[in-house]
Coordinates of C-alpha atoms and ligand atoms in Angstrom, one line a residue:
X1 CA -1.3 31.2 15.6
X2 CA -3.7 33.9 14.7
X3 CA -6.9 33.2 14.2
X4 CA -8.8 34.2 10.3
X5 CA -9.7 37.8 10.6
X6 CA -13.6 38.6 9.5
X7 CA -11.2 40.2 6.0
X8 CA -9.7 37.1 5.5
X9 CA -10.6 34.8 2.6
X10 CA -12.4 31.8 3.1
X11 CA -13.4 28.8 1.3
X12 CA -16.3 26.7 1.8
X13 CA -16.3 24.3 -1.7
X14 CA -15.4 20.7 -1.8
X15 CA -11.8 19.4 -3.3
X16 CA -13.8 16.0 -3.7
X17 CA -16.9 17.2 -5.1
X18 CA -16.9 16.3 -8.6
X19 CA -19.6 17.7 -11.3
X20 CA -23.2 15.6 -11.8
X21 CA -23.0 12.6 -14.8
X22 CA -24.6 14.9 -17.6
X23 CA -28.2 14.1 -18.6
X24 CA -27.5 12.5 -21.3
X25 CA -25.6 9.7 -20.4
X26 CA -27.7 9.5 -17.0
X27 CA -30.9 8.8 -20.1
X28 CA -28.4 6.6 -21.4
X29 CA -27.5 4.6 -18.7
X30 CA -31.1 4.3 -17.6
X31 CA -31.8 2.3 -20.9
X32 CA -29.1 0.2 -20.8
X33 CA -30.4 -1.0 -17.3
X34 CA -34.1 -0.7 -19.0
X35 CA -32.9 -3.5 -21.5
X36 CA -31.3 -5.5 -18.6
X37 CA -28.1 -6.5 -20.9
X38 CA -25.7 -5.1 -19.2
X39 CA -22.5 -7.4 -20.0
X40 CA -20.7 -6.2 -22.8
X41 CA -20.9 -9.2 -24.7
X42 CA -24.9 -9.5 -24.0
X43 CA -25.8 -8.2 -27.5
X44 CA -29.5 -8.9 -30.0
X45 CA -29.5 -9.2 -33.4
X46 CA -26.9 -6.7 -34.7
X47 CA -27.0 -4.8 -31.9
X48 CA -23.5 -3.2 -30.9
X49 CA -22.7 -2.4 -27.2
X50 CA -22.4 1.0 -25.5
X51 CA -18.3 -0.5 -24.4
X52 CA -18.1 -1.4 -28.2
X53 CA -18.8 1.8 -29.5
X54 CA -16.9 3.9 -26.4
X55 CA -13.6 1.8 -27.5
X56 CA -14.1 3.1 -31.1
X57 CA -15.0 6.7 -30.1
X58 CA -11.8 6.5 -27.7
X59 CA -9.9 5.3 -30.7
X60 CA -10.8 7.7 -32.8
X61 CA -10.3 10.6 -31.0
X62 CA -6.5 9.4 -30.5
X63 CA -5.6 8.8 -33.6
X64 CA -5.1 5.2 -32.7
X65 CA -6.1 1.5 -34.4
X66 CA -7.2 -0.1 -31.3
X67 CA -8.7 0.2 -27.7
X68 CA -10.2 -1.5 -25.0
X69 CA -12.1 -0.9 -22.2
X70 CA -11.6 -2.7 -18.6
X71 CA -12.2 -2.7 -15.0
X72 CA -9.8 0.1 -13.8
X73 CA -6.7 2.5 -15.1
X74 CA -4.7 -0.1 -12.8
X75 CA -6.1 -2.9 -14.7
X76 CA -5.5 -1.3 -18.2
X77 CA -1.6 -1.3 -16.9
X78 CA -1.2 -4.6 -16.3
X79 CA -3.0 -5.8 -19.0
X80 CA -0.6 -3.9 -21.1
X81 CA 2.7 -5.1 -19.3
X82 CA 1.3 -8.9 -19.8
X83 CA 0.3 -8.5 -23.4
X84 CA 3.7 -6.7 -24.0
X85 CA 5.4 -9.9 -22.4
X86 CA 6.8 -8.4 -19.3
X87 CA 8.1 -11.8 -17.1
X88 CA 8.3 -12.5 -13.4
X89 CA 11.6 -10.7 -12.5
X90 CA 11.3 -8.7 -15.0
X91 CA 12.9 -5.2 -14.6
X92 CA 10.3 -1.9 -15.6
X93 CA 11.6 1.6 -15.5
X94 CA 9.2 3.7 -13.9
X95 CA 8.5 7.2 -12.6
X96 CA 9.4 7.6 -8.9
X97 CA 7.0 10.4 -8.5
X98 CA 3.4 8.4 -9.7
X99 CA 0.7 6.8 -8.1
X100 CA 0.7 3.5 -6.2
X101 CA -1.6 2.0 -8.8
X102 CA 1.5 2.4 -11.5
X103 CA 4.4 0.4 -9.4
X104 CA 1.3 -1.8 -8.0
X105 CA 0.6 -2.9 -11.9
X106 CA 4.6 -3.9 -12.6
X107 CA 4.4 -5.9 -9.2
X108 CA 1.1 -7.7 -10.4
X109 CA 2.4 -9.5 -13.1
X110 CA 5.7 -10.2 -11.6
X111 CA 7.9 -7.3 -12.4
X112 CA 10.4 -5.3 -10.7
X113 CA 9.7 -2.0 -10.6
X114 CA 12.8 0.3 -11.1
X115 CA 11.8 3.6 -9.8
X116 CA 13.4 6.7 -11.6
X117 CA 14.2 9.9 -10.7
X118 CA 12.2 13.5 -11.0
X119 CA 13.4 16.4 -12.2
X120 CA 12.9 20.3 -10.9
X121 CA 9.4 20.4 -13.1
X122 CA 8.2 16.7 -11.6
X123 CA 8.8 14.9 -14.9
X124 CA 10.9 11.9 -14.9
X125 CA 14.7 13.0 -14.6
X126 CA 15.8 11.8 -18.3
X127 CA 19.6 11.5 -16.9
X128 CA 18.7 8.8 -14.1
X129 CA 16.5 7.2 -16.8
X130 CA 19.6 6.9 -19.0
X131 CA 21.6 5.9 -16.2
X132 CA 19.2 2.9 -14.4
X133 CA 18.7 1.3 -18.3
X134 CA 22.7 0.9 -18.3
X135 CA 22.5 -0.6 -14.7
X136 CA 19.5 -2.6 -15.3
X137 CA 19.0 -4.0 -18.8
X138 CA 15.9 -2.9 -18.6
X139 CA 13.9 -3.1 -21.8
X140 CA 10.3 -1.0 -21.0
X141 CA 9.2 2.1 -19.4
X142 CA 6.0 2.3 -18.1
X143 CA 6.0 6.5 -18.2
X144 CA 3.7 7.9 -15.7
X145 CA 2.5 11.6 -17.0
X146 CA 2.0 12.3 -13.3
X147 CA -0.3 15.2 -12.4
X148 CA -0.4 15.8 -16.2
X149 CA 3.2 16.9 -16.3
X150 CA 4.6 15.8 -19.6
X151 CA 8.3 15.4 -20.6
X152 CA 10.0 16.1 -23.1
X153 CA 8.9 13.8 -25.3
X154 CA 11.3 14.3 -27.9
X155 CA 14.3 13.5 -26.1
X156 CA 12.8 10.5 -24.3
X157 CA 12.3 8.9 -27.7
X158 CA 15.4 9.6 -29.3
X159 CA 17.0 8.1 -25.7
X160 CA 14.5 5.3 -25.8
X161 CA 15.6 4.4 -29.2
X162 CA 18.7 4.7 -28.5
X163 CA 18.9 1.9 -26.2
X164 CA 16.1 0.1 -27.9
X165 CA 13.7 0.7 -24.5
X166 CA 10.1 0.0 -25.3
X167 CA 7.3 2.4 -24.0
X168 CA 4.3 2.2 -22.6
X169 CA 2.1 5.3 -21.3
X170 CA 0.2 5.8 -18.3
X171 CA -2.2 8.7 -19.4
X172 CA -4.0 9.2 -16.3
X173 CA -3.8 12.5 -15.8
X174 CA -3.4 13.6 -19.0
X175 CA -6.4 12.1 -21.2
X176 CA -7.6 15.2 -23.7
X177 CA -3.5 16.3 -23.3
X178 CA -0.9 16.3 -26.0
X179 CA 2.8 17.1 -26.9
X180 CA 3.2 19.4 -29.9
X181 CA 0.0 18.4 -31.3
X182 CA 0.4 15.0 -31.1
X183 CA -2.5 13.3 -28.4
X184 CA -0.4 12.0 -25.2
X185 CA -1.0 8.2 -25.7
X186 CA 0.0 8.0 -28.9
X187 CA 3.9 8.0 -28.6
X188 CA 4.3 4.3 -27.1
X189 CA 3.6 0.7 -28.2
X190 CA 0.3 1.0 -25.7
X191 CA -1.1 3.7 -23.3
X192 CA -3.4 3.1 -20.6
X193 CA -6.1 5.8 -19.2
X194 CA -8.4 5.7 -16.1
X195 CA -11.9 6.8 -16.3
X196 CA -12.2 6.8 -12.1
X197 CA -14.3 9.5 -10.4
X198 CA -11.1 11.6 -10.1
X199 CA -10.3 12.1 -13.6
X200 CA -10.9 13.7 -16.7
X201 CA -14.1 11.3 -17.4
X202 CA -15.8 9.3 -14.6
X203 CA -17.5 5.9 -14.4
X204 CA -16.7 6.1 -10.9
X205 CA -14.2 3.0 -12.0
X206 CA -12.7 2.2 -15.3
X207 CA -9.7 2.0 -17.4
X208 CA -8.6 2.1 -21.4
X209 CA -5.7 0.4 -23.2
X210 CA -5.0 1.9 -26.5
X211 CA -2.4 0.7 -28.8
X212 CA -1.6 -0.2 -32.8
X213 CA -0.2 -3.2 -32.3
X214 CA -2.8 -5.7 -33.2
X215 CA -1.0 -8.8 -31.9
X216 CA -0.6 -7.0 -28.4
X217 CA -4.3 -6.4 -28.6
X218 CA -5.1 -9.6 -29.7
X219 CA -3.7 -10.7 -26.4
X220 CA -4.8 -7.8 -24.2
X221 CA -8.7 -9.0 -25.0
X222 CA -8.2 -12.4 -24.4
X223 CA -6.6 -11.1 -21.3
X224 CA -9.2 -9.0 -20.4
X225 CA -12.3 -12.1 -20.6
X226 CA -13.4 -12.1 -24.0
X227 CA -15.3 -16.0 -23.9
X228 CA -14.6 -15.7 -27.6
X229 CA -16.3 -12.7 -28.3
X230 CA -13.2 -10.7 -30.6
X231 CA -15.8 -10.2 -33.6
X232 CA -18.0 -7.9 -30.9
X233 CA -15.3 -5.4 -30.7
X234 CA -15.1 -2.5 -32.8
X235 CA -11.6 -1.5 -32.0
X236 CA -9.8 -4.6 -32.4
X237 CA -7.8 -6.2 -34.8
X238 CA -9.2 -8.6 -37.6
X239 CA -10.2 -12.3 -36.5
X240 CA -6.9 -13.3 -37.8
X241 CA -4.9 -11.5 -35.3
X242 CA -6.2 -13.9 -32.5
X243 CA -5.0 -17.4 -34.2
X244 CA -3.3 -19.1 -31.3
X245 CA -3.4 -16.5 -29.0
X246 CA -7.8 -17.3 -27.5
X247 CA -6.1 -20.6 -26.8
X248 CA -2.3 -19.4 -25.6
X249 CA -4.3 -16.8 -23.3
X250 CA -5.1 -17.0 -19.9
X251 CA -8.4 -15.3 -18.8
X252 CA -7.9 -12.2 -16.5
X253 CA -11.4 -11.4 -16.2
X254 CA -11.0 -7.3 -16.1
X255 CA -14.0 -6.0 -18.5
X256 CA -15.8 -2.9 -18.6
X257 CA -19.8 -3.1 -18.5
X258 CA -22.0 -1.6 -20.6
X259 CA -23.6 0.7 -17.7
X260 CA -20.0 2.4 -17.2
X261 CA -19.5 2.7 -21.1
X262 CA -22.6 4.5 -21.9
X263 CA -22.0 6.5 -18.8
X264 CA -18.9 7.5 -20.7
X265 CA -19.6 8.2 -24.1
X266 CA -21.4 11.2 -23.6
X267 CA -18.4 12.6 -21.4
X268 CA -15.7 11.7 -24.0
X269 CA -17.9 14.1 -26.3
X270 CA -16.9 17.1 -23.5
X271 CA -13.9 16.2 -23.0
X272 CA -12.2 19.1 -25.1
X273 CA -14.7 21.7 -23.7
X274 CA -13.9 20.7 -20.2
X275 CA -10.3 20.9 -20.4
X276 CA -10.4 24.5 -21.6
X277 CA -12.7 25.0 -18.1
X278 CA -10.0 23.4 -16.2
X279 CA -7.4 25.0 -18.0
X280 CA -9.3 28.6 -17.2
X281 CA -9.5 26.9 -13.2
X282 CA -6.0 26.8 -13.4
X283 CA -4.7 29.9 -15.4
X284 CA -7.1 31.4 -11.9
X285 CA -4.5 30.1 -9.7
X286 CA -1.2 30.3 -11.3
X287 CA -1.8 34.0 -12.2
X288 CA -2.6 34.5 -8.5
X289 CA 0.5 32.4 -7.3
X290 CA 3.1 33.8 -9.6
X291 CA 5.8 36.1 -8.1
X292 CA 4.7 35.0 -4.3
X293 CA 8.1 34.8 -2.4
X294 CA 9.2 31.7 -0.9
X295 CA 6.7 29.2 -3.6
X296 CA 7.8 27.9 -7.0
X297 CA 5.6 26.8 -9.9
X298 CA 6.9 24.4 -11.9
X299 CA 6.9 25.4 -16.1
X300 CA 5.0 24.2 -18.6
X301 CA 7.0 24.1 -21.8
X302 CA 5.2 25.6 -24.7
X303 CA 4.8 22.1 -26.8
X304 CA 2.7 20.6 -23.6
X305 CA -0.7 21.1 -24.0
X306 CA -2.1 20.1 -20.4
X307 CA -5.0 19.8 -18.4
X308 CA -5.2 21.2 -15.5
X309 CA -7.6 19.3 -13.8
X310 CA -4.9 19.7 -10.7
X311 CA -2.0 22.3 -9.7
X312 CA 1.1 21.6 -8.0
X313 CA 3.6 24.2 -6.6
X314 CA 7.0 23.8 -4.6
X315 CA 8.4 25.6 -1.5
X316 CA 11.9 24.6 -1.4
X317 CA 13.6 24.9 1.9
X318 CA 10.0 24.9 4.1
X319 CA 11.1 22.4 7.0
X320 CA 8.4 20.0 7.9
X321 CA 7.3 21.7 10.6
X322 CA 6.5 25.2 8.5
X323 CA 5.3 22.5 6.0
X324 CA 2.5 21.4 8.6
X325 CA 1.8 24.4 9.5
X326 CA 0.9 25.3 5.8
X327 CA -1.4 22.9 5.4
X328 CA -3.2 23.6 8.6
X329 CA -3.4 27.5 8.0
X330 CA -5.0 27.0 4.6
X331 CA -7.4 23.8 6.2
X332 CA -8.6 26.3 8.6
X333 CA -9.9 28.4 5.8
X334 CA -11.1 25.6 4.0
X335 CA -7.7 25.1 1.5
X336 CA -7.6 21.1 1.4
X337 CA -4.2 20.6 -0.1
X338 CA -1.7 17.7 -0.2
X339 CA 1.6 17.4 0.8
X340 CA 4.1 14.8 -1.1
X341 CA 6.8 15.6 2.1
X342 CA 4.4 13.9 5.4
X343 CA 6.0 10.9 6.6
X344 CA 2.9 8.5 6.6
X345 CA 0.6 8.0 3.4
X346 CA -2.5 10.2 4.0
X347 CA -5.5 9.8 1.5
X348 CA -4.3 9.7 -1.9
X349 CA -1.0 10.5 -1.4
X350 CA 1.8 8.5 -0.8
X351 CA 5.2 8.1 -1.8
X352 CA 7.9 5.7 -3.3
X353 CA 9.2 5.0 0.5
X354 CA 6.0 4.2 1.5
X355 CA 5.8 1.1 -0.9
X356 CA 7.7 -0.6 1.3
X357 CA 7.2 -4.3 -0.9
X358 CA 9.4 -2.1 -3.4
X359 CA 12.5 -2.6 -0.9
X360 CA 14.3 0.3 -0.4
X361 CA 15.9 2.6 -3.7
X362 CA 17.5 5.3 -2.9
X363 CA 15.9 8.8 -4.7
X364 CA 17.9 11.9 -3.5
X365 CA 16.5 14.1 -6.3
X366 CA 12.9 12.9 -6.1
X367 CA 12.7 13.2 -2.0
X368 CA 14.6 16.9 -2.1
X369 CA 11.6 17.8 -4.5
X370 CA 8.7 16.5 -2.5
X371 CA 9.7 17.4 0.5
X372 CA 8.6 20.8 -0.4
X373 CA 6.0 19.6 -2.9
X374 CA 2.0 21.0 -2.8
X375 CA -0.7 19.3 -4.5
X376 CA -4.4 20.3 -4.9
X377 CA -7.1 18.8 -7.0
X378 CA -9.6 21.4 -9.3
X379 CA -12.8 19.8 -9.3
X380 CA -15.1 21.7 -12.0
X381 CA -17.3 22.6 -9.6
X382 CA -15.4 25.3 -8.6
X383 CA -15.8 28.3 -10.7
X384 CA -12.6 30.8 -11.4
X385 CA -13.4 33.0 -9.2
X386 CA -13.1 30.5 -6.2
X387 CA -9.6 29.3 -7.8
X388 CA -8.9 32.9 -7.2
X389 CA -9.7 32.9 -3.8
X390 CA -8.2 29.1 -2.8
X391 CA -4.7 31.2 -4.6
X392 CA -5.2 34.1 -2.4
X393 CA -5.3 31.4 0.7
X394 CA -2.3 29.8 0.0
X395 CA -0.1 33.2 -0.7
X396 CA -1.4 34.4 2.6
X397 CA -0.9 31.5 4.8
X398 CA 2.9 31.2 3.0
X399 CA 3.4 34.7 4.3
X400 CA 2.1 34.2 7.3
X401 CA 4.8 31.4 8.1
X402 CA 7.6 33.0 6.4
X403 CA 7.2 36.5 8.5
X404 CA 7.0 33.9 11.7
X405 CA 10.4 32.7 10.6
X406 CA 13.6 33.9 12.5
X407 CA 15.4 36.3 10.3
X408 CA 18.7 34.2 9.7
X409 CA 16.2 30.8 9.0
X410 CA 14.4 32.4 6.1
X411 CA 15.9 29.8 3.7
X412 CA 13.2 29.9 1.0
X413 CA 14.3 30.9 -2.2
X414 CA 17.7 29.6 -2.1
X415 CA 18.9 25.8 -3.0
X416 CA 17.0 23.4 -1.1
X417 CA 18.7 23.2 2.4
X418 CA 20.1 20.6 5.2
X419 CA 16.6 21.1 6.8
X420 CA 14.4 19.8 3.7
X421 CA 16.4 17.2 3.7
X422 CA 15.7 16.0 7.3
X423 CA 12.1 16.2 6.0
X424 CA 12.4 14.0 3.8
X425 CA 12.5 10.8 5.8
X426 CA 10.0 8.4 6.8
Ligands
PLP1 C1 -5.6 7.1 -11.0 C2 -4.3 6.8 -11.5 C3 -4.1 5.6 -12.2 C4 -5.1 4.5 -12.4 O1 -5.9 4.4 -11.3 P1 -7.2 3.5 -11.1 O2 -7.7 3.9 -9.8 O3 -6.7 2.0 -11.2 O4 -8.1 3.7 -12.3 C5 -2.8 5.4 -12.8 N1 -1.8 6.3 -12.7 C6 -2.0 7.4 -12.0 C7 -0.8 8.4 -12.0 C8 -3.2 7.7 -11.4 O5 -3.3 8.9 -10.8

């Protein structure tokens, strides 16, 4: 291996570093722990609470009846499975490619999850979805819009409908997104976002359930700890809704705090502004990687309207070893990214064979693409011009490995081969 020459780029920023809490809701915070009431419920007079009013902001800015804040995005999902009426055994459709929070909610209230799987541009593959609700009987989808990338959303609900499959969203990654114009989270019976560090707003923990069903909300805020409380929520259905259900209901104690929600509500004002920042991050690093042999971005149909708070880009037919050696080029000049393809979880990133309490389902498809998937956050507190540089990192390290390549084993650019497929174990 070479070492960087003095010419070569380097990066010195942090993929972790995330932007200060603005000084409003740092002011806003501060009186909240001023007035020492910190529980949402722990209210004077007529006095709403800062989670009260976030839920109806949240609402509002969806285009949706009802919300409710809680502990974690995690949290949010399994409230919304349970109040949905998910049983133990249970089958749930979900994405292969997702997080381990997303098959960890389905296992939490005694589901199976049924792992689907993921097409060329990392959306759920919408022929194995068809294919696992005939084999299943599954009834519910709990969609992951992983990394932001939405499907077609159009087709999934004409095929939901079709075999009468209920949805429910996990927004994630794509809070502020939408699919021709309509807000992602609104197309299910419930959607559940995350408001920890590493999205698009950040209470350092924190989840919200959306939905227009007032029954399942009814349930969800029982669920969620309410002691009785419904008529302090804002975003919740009328006192009626609740009948039976405060005394049906089991408490799940999951709320958010006040200290968290007025952290929050001065974020969810920027929330359109600083997806157009990441969006111009982003636009920085796809324009830089477009055209470089041997790496594939995946597309972006015209009705997604994304946020590119992180980028992802495939190079199909890199063997593991090349794969490493990626990685370690672009470490070395300070390029953190992550590789769905590594045989052992590492930081965030793991992978369906790697929840191993699963048991083991078979995903040909889904390990073919991330054997040669990348994966790299951008935190706003790079500016463009370093998402110019971090892209000029990557396409030089890629060339440096492909020009170290044998002539007759230069495979990239063709169908994935034999060799990605080895990688793809573990
Ligand atoms: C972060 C995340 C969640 C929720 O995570 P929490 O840490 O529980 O808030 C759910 N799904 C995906 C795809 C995620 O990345």
């Amino acid at each position: 291996m070479t070492e960087p020459t003095p010419a070569d780029p380097v990066f010195s920023g942090s993929f972790t570093q995330q932007e200060p809490i603005p000084e409003a809701a740092i002011e806003r915070a501060v009186a909240v722990m001023r007035s020492g009431r910190l529980h949402r419920y722990n209210t004077v007079a007529d006095e709403v609470s800062e989670t009260a009013l976030l839920e109806r902001e949240f609402a509002d800015l969806l285009g949706v009846r009802y919300c409710l804040a809680c502990a974690s995005g995690g949290y949010a999902m399994q409230l919304a499975l349970r109040a949905h009426g998910v049983a133990s055994g249970d089958p749930v459709l979900t994405n292969a490619f997702t997080l381990s929070p997303v098959p960890g909610a389905i296992a939490a209230v005694g589901g199976r999850p049924v792992l689907v799987e993921t097409g060329p541009e990392l959306t759920i593959d919408l022929d194995d979805l068809d294919a696992k609700i005939a084999d299943t009987g599954a009834r519910l989808l709990l969609l992951s819009h992983m990394r932001g990338h939405i499907t077609d959303m159009d087709r999934l609900g004409r095929l939901l409908a079709h075999h009468g499959v209920a949805l429910i969203e996990d927004c994630a990654h794509t809070m502020g997104a939408a699919w021709n114009h309509r807000p992602s989270g609104s197309f299910g019976v419930a959607a559940c976002f995350s408001t920890q560090t590493y999205k698009h707003i950040n209470s350092g923990e924190g989840g919200l359930l959306t939905t227009d069903d007032g029954d399942l909300m009814a349930r969800a805020v029982v669920l969620s700890g309410s002691y009785m409380f419904h008529d302090r929520h804002l975003a919740g259905p009328a006192p009626v809704a609740y009948g039976d259900v405060s005394l049906d209901t089991a408490n799940m104690s999951g709320r958010m705090d006040d200290l968290r929600a007025a952290i929050l509500r001065p974020q969810l004002a920027q929330l359109a502004i600083n997806a157009e920042r990441w969006n111009a991050r982003y636009r920085a690093v796809t324009e830089t990687l477009d055209g470089v042999p041997g790496l594939r971005l995946p597309h972006r149909p015209a009705a997604e309207r994304f946020v590119g708070s992180s980028i992802q880009f495939l190079c199909e037919g890199l063997d593991p070893a090349d794969a490493q050696a990626l990685l370690a080029r672009c470490r070395r000049r300070g390029v953190e990214l992550k590789w769905f393809g590594a045989a052992a979880p590492a930081g965030y990133t793991s992978r369906h064979d790697h929840w191993r309490y699963l048991g083991s389902q078979p995903l040909p498809a889904t390990d073919r693409i991330l054997a040669g998937l990348f994966d790299m956050r951008l935190p706003l507190t790079f500016s463009v011009e370093d998402c110019r540089t971090i892209a000029q990192i990557i396409a030089r390290s890629l060339a440096e490995i492909l020009a170290a390549q044998p002539a007759n084993d230069r495979t990239l650019g063709d169908a994935p081969s034999a060799r990605t497929v080895d990688g793809a174990g573990g």
